[in-house]
CSV table of C-alpha atoms and ligand atoms in Angstrom, one decimal:
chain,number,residue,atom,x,y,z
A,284,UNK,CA,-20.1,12.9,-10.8
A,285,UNK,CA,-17.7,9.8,-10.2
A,286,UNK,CA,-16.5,8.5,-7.4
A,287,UNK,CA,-12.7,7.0,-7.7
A,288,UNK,CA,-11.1,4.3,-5.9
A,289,UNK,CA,-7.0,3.5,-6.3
A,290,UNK,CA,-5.4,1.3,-5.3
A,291,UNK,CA,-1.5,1.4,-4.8
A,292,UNK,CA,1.1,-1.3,-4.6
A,293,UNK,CA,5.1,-1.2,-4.2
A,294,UNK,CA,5.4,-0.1,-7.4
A,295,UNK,CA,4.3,3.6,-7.0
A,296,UNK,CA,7.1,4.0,-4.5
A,297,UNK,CA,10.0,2.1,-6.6
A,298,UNK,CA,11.3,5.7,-8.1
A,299,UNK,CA,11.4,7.1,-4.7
A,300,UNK,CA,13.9,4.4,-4.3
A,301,UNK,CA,12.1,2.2,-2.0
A,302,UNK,CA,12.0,-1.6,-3.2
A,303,UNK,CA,9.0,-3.6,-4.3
A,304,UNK,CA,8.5,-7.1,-3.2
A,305,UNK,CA,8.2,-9.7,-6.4
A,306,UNK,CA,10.6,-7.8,-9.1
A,307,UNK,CA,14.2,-8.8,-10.1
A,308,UNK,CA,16.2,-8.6,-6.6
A,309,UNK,CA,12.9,-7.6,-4.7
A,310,UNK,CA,12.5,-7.2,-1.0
A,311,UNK,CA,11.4,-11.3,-1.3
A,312,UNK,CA,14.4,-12.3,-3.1
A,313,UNK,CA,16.2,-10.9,-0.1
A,314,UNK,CA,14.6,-12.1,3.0
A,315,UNK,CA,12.4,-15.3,3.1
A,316,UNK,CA,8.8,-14.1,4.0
A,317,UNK,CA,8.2,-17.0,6.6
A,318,UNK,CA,10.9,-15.3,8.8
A,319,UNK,CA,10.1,-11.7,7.9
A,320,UNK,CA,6.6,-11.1,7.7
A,321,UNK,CA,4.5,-13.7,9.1
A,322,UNK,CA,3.7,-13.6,12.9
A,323,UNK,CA,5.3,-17.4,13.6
A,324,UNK,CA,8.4,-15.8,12.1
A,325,UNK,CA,8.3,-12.7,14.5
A,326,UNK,CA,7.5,-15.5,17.3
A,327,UNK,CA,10.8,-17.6,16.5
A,328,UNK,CA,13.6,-14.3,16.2
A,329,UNK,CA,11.7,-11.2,17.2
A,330,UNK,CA,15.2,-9.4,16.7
A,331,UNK,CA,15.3,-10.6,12.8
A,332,UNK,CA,12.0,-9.2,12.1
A,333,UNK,CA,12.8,-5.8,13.9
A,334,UNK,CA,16.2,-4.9,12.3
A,335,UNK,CA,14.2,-5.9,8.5
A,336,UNK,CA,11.6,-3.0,9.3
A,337,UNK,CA,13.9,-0.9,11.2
A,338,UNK,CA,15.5,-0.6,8.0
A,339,UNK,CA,12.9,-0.4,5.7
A,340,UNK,CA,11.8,2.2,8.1
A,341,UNK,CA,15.4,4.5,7.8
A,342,UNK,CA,15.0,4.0,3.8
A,343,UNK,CA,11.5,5.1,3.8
A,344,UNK,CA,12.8,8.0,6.0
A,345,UNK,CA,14.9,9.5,3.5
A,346,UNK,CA,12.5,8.7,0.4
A,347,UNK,CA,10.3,11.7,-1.3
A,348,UNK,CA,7.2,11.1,-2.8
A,349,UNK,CA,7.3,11.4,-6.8
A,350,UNK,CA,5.1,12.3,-9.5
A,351,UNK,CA,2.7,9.9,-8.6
A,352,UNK,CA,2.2,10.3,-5.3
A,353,UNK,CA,1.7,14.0,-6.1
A,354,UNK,CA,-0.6,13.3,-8.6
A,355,UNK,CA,-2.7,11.2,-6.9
A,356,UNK,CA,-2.8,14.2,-4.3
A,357,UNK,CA,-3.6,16.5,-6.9
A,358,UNK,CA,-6.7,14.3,-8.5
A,359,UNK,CA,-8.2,14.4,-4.9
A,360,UNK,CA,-7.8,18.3,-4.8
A,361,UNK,CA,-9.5,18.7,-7.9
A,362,UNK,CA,-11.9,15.9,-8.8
A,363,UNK,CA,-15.2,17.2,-7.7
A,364,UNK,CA,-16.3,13.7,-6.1
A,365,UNK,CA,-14.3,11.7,-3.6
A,366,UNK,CA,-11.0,10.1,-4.6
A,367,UNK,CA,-9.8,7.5,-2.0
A,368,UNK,CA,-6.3,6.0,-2.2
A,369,UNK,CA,-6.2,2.6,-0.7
A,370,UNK,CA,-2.7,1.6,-0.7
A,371,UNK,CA,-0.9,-1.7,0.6
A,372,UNK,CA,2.2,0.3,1.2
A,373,UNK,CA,3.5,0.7,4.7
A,374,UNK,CA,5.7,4.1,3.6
A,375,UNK,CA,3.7,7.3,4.1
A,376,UNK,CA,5.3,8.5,0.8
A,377,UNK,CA,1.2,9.4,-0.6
A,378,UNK,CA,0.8,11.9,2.5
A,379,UNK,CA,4.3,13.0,2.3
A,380,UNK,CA,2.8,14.1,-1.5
A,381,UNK,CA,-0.1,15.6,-0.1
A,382,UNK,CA,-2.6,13.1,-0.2
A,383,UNK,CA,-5.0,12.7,2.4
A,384,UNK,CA,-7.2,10.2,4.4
A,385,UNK,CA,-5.0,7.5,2.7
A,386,UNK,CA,-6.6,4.0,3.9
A,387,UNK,CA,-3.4,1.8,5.0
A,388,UNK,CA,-4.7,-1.3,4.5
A,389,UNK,CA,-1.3,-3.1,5.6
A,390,UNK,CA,-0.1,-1.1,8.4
A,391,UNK,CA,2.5,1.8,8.7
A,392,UNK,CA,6.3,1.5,9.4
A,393,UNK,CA,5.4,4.2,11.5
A,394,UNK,CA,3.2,2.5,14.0
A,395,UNK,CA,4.0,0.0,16.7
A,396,UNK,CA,1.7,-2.1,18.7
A,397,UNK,CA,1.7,-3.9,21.4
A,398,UNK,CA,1.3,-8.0,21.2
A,399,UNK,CA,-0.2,-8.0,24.6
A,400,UNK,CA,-2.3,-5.6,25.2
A,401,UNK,CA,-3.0,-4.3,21.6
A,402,UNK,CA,-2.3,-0.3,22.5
A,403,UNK,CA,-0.8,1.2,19.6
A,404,UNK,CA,1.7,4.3,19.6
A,405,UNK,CA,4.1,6.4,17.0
A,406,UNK,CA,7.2,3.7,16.2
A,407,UNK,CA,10.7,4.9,17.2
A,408,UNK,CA,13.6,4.9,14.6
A,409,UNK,CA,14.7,1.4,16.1
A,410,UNK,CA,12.3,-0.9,17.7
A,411,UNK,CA,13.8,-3.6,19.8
A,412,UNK,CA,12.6,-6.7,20.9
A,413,UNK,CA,13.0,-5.0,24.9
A,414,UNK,CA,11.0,-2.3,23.7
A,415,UNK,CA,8.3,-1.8,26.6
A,416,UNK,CA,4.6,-1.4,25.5
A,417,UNK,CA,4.3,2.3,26.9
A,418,UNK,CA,0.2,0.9,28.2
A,419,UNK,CA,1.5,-2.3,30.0
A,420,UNK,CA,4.5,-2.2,29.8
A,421,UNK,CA,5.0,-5.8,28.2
A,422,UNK,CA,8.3,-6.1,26.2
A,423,UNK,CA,5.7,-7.3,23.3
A,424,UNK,CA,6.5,-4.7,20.6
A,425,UNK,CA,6.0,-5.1,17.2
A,426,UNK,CA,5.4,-2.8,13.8
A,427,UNK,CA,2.1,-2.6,13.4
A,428,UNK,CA,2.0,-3.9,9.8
A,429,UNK,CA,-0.2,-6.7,8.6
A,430,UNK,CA,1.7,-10.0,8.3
A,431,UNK,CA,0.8,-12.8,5.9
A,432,UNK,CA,-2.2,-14.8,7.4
A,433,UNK,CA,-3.5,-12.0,9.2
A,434,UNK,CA,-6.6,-10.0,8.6
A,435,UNK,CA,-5.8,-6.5,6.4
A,436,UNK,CA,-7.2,-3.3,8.2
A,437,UNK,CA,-10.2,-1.6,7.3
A,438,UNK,CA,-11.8,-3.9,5.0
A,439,UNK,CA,-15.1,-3.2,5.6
A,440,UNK,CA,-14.6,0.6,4.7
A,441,UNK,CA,-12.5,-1.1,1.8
A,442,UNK,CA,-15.4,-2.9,0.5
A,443,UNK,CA,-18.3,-0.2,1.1
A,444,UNK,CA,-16.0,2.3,-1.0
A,445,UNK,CA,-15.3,0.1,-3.8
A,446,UNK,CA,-19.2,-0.8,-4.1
A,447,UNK,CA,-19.9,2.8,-4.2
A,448,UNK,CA,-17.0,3.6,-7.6
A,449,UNK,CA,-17.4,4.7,-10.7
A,450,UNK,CA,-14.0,4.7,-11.6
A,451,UNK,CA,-11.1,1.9,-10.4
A,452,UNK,CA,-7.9,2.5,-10.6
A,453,UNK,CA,-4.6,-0.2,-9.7
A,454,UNK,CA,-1.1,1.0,-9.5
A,455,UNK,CA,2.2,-0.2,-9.0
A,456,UNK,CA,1.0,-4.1,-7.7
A,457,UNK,CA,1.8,-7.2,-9.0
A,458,UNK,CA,-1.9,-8.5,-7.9
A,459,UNK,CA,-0.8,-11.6,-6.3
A,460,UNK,CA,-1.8,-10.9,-2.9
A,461,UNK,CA,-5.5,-11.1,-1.6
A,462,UNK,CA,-7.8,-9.7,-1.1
A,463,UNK,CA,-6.4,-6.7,-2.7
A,464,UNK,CA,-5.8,-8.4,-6.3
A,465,UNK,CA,-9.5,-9.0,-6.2
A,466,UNK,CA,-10.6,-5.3,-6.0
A,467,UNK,CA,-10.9,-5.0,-9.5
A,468,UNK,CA,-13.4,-7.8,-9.2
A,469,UNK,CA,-15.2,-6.5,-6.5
A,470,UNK,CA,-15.1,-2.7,-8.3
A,471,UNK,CA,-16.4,-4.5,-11.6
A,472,UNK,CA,-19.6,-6.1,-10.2
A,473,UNK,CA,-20.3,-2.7,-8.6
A,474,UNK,CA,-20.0,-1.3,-12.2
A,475,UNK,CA,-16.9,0.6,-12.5
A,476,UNK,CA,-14.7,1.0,-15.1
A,477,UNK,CA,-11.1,-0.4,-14.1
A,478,UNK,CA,-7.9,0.6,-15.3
A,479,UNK,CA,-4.2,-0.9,-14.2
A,480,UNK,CA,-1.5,1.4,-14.6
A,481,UNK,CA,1.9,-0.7,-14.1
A,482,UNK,CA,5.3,-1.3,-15.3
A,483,UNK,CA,4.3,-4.9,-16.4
A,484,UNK,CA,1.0,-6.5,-16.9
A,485,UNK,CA,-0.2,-7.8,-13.3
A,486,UNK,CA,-1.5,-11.1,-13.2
A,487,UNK,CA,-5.0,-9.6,-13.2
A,488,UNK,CA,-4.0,-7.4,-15.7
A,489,UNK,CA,-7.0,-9.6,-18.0
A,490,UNK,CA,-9.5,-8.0,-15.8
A,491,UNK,CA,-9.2,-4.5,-16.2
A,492,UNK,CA,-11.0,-2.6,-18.9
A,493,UNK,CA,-7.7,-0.3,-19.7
A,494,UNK,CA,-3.8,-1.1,-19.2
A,495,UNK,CA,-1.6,1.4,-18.8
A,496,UNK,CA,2.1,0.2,-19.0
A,497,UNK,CA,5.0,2.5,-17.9
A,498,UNK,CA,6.7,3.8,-15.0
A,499,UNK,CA,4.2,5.8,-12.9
A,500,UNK,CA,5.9,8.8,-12.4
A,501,UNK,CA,5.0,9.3,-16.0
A,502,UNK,CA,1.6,7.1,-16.3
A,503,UNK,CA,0.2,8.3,-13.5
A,504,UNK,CA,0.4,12.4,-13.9
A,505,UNK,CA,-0.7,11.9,-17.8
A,506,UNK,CA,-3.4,9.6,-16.5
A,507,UNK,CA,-4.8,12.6,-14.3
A,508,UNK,CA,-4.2,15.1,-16.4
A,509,UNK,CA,-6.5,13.3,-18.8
A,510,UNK,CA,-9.5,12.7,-16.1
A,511,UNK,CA,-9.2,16.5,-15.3
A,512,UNK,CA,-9.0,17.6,-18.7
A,513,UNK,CA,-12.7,15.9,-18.9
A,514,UNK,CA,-14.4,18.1,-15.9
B,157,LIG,N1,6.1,2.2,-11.9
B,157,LIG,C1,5.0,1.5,-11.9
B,157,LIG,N2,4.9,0.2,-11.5
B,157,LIG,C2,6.0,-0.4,-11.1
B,157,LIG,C3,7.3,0.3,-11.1
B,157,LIG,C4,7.3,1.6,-11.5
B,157,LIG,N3,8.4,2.4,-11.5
B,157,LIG,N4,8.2,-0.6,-10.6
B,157,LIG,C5,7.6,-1.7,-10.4
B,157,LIG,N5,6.3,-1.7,-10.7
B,157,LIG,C6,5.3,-2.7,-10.6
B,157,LIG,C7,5.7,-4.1,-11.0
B,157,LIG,O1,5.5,-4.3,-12.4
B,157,LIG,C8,4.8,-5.0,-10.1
B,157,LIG,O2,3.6,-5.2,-10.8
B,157,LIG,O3,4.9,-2.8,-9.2
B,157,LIG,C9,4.5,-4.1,-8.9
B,157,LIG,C10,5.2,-4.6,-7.7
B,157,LIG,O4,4.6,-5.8,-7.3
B,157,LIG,P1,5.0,-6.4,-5.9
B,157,LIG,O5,6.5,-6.3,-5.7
B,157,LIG,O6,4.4,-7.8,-5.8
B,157,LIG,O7,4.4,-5.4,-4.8
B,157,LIG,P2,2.8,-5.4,-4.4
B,157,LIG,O8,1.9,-5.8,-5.5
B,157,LIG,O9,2.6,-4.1,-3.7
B,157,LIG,O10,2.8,-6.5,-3.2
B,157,LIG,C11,1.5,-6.6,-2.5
B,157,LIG,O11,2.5,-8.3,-1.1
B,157,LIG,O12,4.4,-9.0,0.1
B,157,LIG,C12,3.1,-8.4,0.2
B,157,LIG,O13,2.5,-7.0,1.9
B,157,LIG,C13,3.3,-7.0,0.8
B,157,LIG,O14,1.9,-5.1,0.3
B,157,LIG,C14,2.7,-6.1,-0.3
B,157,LIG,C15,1.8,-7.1,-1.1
């Protein structure tokens, strides 16, 4: 039986109102990135890059998963091999929709780590730039999500996962950001068959064997509903 890797962008949360990144008046048409998420930019106005994720953080409060996070929850219910999502979303909208061992390979607004001593803990609401680390007590907080020019988490579980799939499947991202937008690559050489479902073409969208184009509260339930149909 096949083993499925997915892997989500901003896109599968954009109809539970949370904004992607690159679209038309996306989070980066917004803020620059060199102030918001890289770590210089956190260096030079701690305070900026706390009140941009302290309210990304109350928006993906109030979001619900949709379709396609439930979906997605669903396929790993049912699919008799393992399904893992892989997402480089920092909402926790796929566990909110019941999906399980989700591999955060950017971080979670809901985690905060320390800058100086590395101990992580649960974020509050508001994180402040006097916000003690609760181990030593630094005032080095910061959201523990991965900024540009820093090393994603869990790549080697990434990589050993994707070697290992029969089945590849990229939803919701643009595929401009690395090493993510070479999974398909990396899913390929291991022989899997790859399949982009998106609301535009990605700019890998050459590499995949199937493109599915549409919002992915529709794609993505018709898309499983199709793999389970087959078992
Ligand atoms: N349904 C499906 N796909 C959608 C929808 C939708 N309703 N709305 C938008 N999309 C697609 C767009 O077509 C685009 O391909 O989602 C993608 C969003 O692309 P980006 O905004 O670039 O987001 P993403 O690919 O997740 O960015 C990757 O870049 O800035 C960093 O760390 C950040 O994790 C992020 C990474």
């Amino acid at each position: 039986m096949e083993k499925i890797v997915i892997l989500t962008g901003a896109g599968i949360s954009a109809e539970s109102g949370l904004g992607t990144f690159r679209d038309e008046g996306g989070l980066w048409a917004q803020h620059r990135i060199e102030d918001v998420a890289t770590p210089e930019g956190f260096a030079r106005d701690p305070a900026l890059v706390h009140g941009f994720y302290n309210a990304r953080r109350a928006q993906a409060a109030k979001a619900q998963p949709n379709a396609a996070h439930k979906a997605l929850a669903r396929l790993q219910r049912h699919w008799p091999r393992e399904v893992v999502i892989v997402t480089q979303n920092v909402d926790s909208l796929h566990e909110a929709g019941g999906a399980e061992n989700v591999i955060h390979m950017h971080g979670t607004l809901s985690g905060a780590l320390c800058g100086a001593c590395a101990h992580r803990w649960t974020a509050p609401p508001e994180m402040s730039v006097d916000e003690p680390c609760p181990a030593c007590a630094a005032p080095t907080a910061r959201p523990d999500v991965v900024w540009f020019g820093e090393m994603p988490y869990h790549m080697d579980a990434i990589y050993d996962h994707l070697s290992g799939a029969a089945i590849f499947a990229a939803i919701g991202t643009s595929g401009q950001v690395y090493p993510a937008a070479a999974f398909v690559h990396d899913a390929s050489m291991s022989g899997a068959r790859t399949v982009e479902l998106n609301l535009d073409p990605s700019t890998g969208v050459s590499s995949f064997d199937e493109v599915i184009l549409g919002p992915a509260t529709e794609t993505v339930p018709r898309w499983v509903d199709g793999l389970l149909g087959r078992y």
